[in-house]
Amino acid sequence: MIQLYLLLLLSCINLVVSKTHVFDWNIGYVDANPDGIYPRKMIGINGHWPNPTIRIKENDRIIVNAYNGLNDRNISIHFHGLLQRGFNGEDGPEMITQCPVAPNSTIKYDFEVSDQAGTYWYHSHSGAQYGDGLRGMIIIERENEPYKYDESFDISVNDHYHLETPEIMKNFLSRFNPTGAEPIPQNSLFNETKNVTISVEPNKSYLLRIVNMGLFVSQYLFVEDHTFVIVEADGVTVEPYEVDSIYITVGQRYVVLLKTKSNTDKNYRFANILDMEMLDFVPEDLQLVSTNYLVYNDDANLPKHLPYFDFENTVSKLKGFDDFYLKPLSHEKLLPEPDMTIEVNFTMDVLGNGVTYAMFNGKTYVPPKVPILYTVLSSGNNSNNDIIYGTNTNSFILQSNEIIEIILNNNDPGKHAFHLHGHNFQLISRSEGTDDEDDPIVFDPNNEKMINYPKYPLVRDTVEVKSNGYFVLRFKANNPGVWFFHCHVDWHLEQGLALVLIESPNEIQNTEISKNHKQICENNSVPYIGNAAANLNFFDLNGQNLQEPPLPDGFTLKGYIAMILCTIVALYGLWSIYNYGIEDVSKDTIVIERLYEIINANNE
Ligand code: CU1
Ligand code: CU1
Ligand code: CU1
Ligand code: CU1
């Protein structure tokens, strides 16, 4: 009885304290020059770019009315890291939980942020669109912070491309890029610009909230002669962990404390460095190492820029750290043995159209014709049958409160940053990387070293898998919804490096699509009932979107013709050489001898 009373009291307090924040956003192009080198259009909000930071308190409500003022593109907005408990339909990824928002339409996102605080971000979830600027930070302030600080700074880092992403995509997903080489950025950004100065005072403690909002490249960050104490990873508070630098993949966040010196004689470099190892080639003019400044003294000089291209030397001096060893402050224990294991082997393969695709167990993710959440909502008792979600969406059905394990073996020489919507997961095992492509490190449940799981594993929402390595994740299926799991390197997501978790379909059916979200589908002529093929007979998949057929085995007709022609030409060549070889050369000898006679006669 007392407990019930307390619960009622708490919910009343909550009602009083929690606030609704309404954001009316007109999303449109803004002329900008982020790196100071190349003017280009960026996607801004209400006529401005960089975009605003959403700053709220725990348990507040967010309403975003986003008008698509771009004349040539669909949009969507995802709130990265927010668990959206009870608000699956507001999660944002197009064709997963909503339809793409057509030009001149306004989508309304409306949700409460319960039981979450820390550093998050919002970004477009339509193709690689956030690379064109539709991104910003979300800060959820805690009522009681577990650490003390005097002041805070928000920091974002980015890789930056000069061309707009639709243009980059044309060349990337093309048979003229048969190795699937990722587009190389032209620059990096720090707070959406370069050469940033951060003014600090001596003997103070600063809280830095850091997000990598990039499309592709992980970055190293450090402040010369200072240390960072990591206190939060992806919104999860962790036991303080002192490091000389951080390494942050796209999608990840770190919150660190930085203590300033007592001496104000000097200013210090604050470097952000693109991880060169992720690039297929490094153009001569790509500044890998960028320098910003921690300014103690306005009258003192700023130190010189670190050498732009000296990646190896700069990074080799850093001790770094392995996020695997960060411990949540909550001391959440290792979850028990899984009820369901999803094991995926990831490869990059060329399909019949000559384009390189990313595959989970031989299948690349291809978006369905109806957003998957809407298939769940319109399929009644069939929602528990994975057939209805199509053969190319990599969908898995999870049941309520099961413990789920995801084993991912990376049979690719690249590093990847995998992100799960709707959950924070435990990272319970992860290998180092290897350059030996023929012998990747594959997870083996009988290998004692690999199953020596930590008692209190790291919990986060975006995690790196190393080159030709593996990781193992666990989480409890306690958040009904349709949740995307994908590589946050958006070039790879565009190549289909994704799967979909359909968690507790029966419970999802207790929710419904908002009127506004239905209208969004209608405005874009995207169906919102039916299976993956938009058929109302849920087991008829005729017309569904499928991956390209494989490259043909052996030769095609064209190949045979080409081979026959080549053989004929080669035989003719051999015949000519043979003929030349057996020709009577005596006539030639007579001519040469005669020539010598003439030359000698002249000399005499
Ligand atoms: Cu997300
Ligand atoms: Cu994200
Ligand atoms: Cu990736
Ligand atoms: Cu996502």
PDB file of C-alpha atoms in Angstrom, residues 25-136:
ATOM      1  CA  TRP A  25      11.209  23.302 -38.033  1.00  0.00           C
ATOM      2  CA  ASN A  26      11.237  24.457 -41.608  1.00  0.00           C
ATOM      3  CA  ILE A  27      13.855  22.255 -43.186  1.00  0.00           C
ATOM      4  CA  GLY A  28      15.571  23.774 -46.203  1.00  0.00           C
ATOM      5  CA  TYR A  29      18.824  24.430 -47.993  1.00  0.00           C
ATOM      6  CA  VAL A  30      21.181  27.019 -46.563  1.00  0.00           C
ATOM      7  CA  ASP A  31      24.284  28.415 -48.298  1.00  0.00           C
ATOM      8  CA  ALA A  32      27.284  27.560 -46.174  1.00  0.00           C
ATOM      9  CA  ASN A  33      31.019  27.024 -46.276  1.00  0.00           C
ATOM     10  CA  PRO A  34      31.668  24.607 -43.424  1.00  0.00           C
ATOM     11  CA  ASP A  35      35.386  24.033 -43.990  1.00  0.00           C
ATOM     12  CA  GLY A  36      36.137  27.496 -45.359  1.00  0.00           C
ATOM     13  CA  ILE A  37      37.378  25.950 -48.600  1.00  0.00           C
ATOM     14  CA  TYR A  38      34.311  25.022 -50.574  1.00  0.00           C
ATOM     15  CA  PRO A  39      30.936  26.820 -50.515  1.00  0.00           C
ATOM     16  CA  ARG A  40      28.003  24.420 -50.762  1.00  0.00           C
ATOM     17  CA  LYS A  41      24.374  23.952 -49.739  1.00  0.00           C
ATOM     18  CA  MET A  42      23.744  22.395 -46.321  1.00  0.00           C
ATOM     19  CA  ILE A  43      20.365  21.236 -44.997  1.00  0.00           C
ATOM     20  CA  GLY A  44      19.433  23.651 -42.245  1.00  0.00           C
ATOM     21  CA  ILE A  45      16.495  24.488 -40.012  1.00  0.00           C
ATOM     22  CA  ASN A  46      14.512  27.745 -40.154  1.00  0.00           C
ATOM     23  CA  GLY A  47      17.045  29.338 -42.470  1.00  0.00           C
ATOM     24  CA  HIS A  48      20.115  28.513 -40.383  1.00  0.00           C
ATOM     25  CA  TRP A  49      22.869  25.967 -40.412  1.00  0.00           C
ATOM     26  CA  PRO A  50      24.540  24.541 -38.207  1.00  0.00           C
ATOM     27  CA  ASN A  51      21.393  23.164 -36.643  1.00  0.00           C
ATOM     28  CA  PRO A  52      20.172  23.823 -33.095  1.00  0.00           C
ATOM     29  CA  THR A  53      20.845  21.573 -30.113  1.00  0.00           C
ATOM     30  CA  ILE A  54      17.745  20.124 -28.443  1.00  0.00           C
ATOM     31  CA  ARG A  55      18.271  20.600 -24.712  1.00  0.00           C
ATOM     32  CA  ILE A  56      15.708  19.096 -22.344  1.00  0.00           C
ATOM     33  CA  LYS A  57      15.388  17.463 -18.937  1.00  0.00           C
ATOM     34  CA  GLU A  58      14.688  13.841 -18.034  1.00  0.00           C
ATOM     35  CA  ASN A  59      11.068  12.789 -18.653  1.00  0.00           C
ATOM     36  CA  ASP A  60      10.272  15.840 -20.785  1.00  0.00           C
ATOM     37  CA  ARG A  61       8.172  15.584 -23.910  1.00  0.00           C
ATOM     38  CA  ILE A  62       9.413  16.525 -27.371  1.00  0.00           C
ATOM     39  CA  ILE A  63       7.213  17.610 -30.260  1.00  0.00           C
ATOM     40  CA  VAL A  64       8.973  18.278 -33.554  1.00  0.00           C
ATOM     41  CA  ASN A  65       6.853  19.595 -36.431  1.00  0.00           C
ATOM     42  CA  ALA A  66       9.227  19.151 -39.346  1.00  0.00           C
ATOM     43  CA  TYR A  67       8.203  20.739 -42.641  1.00  0.00           C
ATOM     44  CA  ASN A  68      10.111  19.402 -45.639  1.00  0.00           C
ATOM     45  CA  GLY A  69      11.038  22.570 -47.490  1.00  0.00           C
ATOM     46  CA  LEU A  70      13.500  20.804 -49.787  1.00  0.00           C
ATOM     47  CA  ASN A  71      12.047  20.764 -53.262  1.00  0.00           C
ATOM     48  CA  ASP A  72      13.894  17.690 -54.479  1.00  0.00           C
ATOM     49  CA  ARG A  73      14.188  15.203 -51.619  1.00  0.00           C
ATOM     50  CA  ASN A  74      12.264  13.204 -49.062  1.00  0.00           C
ATOM     51  CA  ILE A  75      13.321  13.550 -45.423  1.00  0.00           C
ATOM     52  CA  SER A  76      12.932  11.791 -42.048  1.00  0.00           C
ATOM     53  CA  ILE A  77      14.336  12.426 -38.593  1.00  0.00           C
ATOM     54  CA  HIS A  78      15.694   9.847 -36.186  1.00  0.00           C
ATOM     55  CA  PHE A  79      16.480  10.563 -32.541  1.00  0.00           C
ATOM     56  CA  HIS A  80      19.616   8.484 -32.124  1.00  0.00           C
ATOM     57  CA  GLY A  81      19.877   6.662 -28.804  1.00  0.00           C
ATOM     58  CA  LEU A  82      16.408   7.518 -27.516  1.00  0.00           C
ATOM     59  CA  LEU A  83      14.725   4.226 -26.652  1.00  0.00           C
ATOM     60  CA  GLN A  84      11.258   5.451 -27.726  1.00  0.00           C
ATOM     61  CA  ARG A  85       9.578   3.110 -25.246  1.00  0.00           C
ATOM     62  CA  GLY A  86       5.905   3.154 -26.264  1.00  0.00           C
ATOM     63  CA  PHE A  87       6.725   5.485 -29.179  1.00  0.00           C
ATOM     64  CA  ASN A  88       8.123   3.137 -31.832  1.00  0.00           C
ATOM     65  CA  GLY A  89       6.272   5.039 -34.565  1.00  0.00           C
ATOM     66  CA  GLU A  90       8.268   8.188 -33.719  1.00  0.00           C
ATOM     67  CA  ASP A  91      11.682   6.544 -34.182  1.00  0.00           C
ATOM     68  CA  GLY A  92      12.216   7.913 -37.677  1.00  0.00           C
ATOM     69  CA  PRO A  93      13.975   5.478 -40.066  1.00  0.00           C
ATOM     70  CA  GLU A  94      12.104   5.511 -43.366  1.00  0.00           C
ATOM     71  CA  MET A  95      10.458   2.280 -44.514  1.00  0.00           C
ATOM     72  CA  ILE A  96      11.080   0.817 -41.036  1.00  0.00           C
ATOM     73  CA  THR A  97       8.758   2.837 -38.780  1.00  0.00           C
ATOM     74  CA  GLN A  98       7.412   5.512 -41.130  1.00  0.00           C
ATOM     75  CA  CYS A  99       7.056   6.597 -44.744  1.00  0.00           C
ATOM     76  CA  PRO A 100       9.530   9.053 -46.269  1.00  0.00           C
ATOM     77  CA  VAL A 101       8.342  12.650 -45.895  1.00  0.00           C
ATOM     78  CA  ALA A 102       7.727  14.212 -49.324  1.00  0.00           C
ATOM     79  CA  PRO A 103       8.533  17.858 -50.179  1.00  0.00           C
ATOM     80  CA  ASN A 104       5.919  20.272 -48.775  1.00  0.00           C
ATOM     81  CA  SER A 105       4.713  17.781 -46.123  1.00  0.00           C
ATOM     82  CA  THR A 106       4.942  18.300 -42.376  1.00  0.00           C
ATOM     83  CA  ILE A 107       5.622  15.331 -40.123  1.00  0.00           C
ATOM     84  CA  LYS A 108       4.857  15.515 -36.422  1.00  0.00           C
ATOM     85  CA  TYR A 109       7.112  13.593 -34.040  1.00  0.00           C
ATOM     86  CA  ASP A 110       5.629  13.489 -30.555  1.00  0.00           C
ATOM     87  CA  PHE A 111       7.145  11.459 -27.714  1.00  0.00           C
ATOM     88  CA  GLU A 112       8.165  11.462 -24.089  1.00  0.00           C
ATOM     89  CA  VAL A 113      11.746  10.790 -23.117  1.00  0.00           C
ATOM     90  CA  SER A 114      11.428   8.496 -20.145  1.00  0.00           C
ATOM     91  CA  ASP A 115      14.230   7.220 -17.923  1.00  0.00           C
ATOM     92  CA  GLN A 116      16.992   8.531 -20.152  1.00  0.00           C
ATOM     93  CA  ALA A 117      19.520  11.290 -19.833  1.00  0.00           C
ATOM     94  CA  GLY A 118      22.856  12.154 -21.357  1.00  0.00           C
ATOM     95  CA  THR A 119      24.149  12.965 -24.818  1.00  0.00           C
ATOM     96  CA  TYR A 120      22.287  11.946 -27.978  1.00  0.00           C
ATOM     97  CA  TRP A 121      21.709  13.359 -31.427  1.00  0.00           C
ATOM     98  CA  TYR A 122      19.113  13.671 -34.153  1.00  0.00           C
ATOM     99  CA  HIS A 123      19.685  13.095 -37.822  1.00  0.00           C
ATOM    100  CA  SER A 124      17.955  12.362 -41.078  1.00  0.00           C
ATOM    101  CA  HIS A 125      17.371   8.638 -41.635  1.00  0.00           C
ATOM    102  CA  SER A 126      16.830   8.925 -45.405  1.00  0.00           C
ATOM    103  CA  GLY A 127      19.824   7.592 -47.275  1.00  0.00           C
ATOM    104  CA  ALA A 128      23.058   9.363 -46.397  1.00  0.00           C
ATOM    105  CA  GLN A 129      21.217  12.672 -46.096  1.00  0.00           C
ATOM    106  CA  TYR A 130      22.608  13.713 -42.724  1.00  0.00           C
ATOM    107  CA  GLY A 131      25.953  14.082 -44.475  1.00  0.00           C
ATOM    108  CA  ASP A 132      24.358  17.109 -46.135  1.00  0.00           C
ATOM    109  CA  GLY A 133      23.805  18.699 -42.741  1.00  0.00           C
ATOM    110  CA  LEU A 134      20.450  17.495 -41.352  1.00  0.00           C
ATOM    111  CA  ARG A 135      21.846  16.649 -37.909  1.00  0.00           C
ATOM    112  CA  GLY A 136      22.187  18.143 -34.446  1.00  0.00           C
TER     113      GLY A 136
END
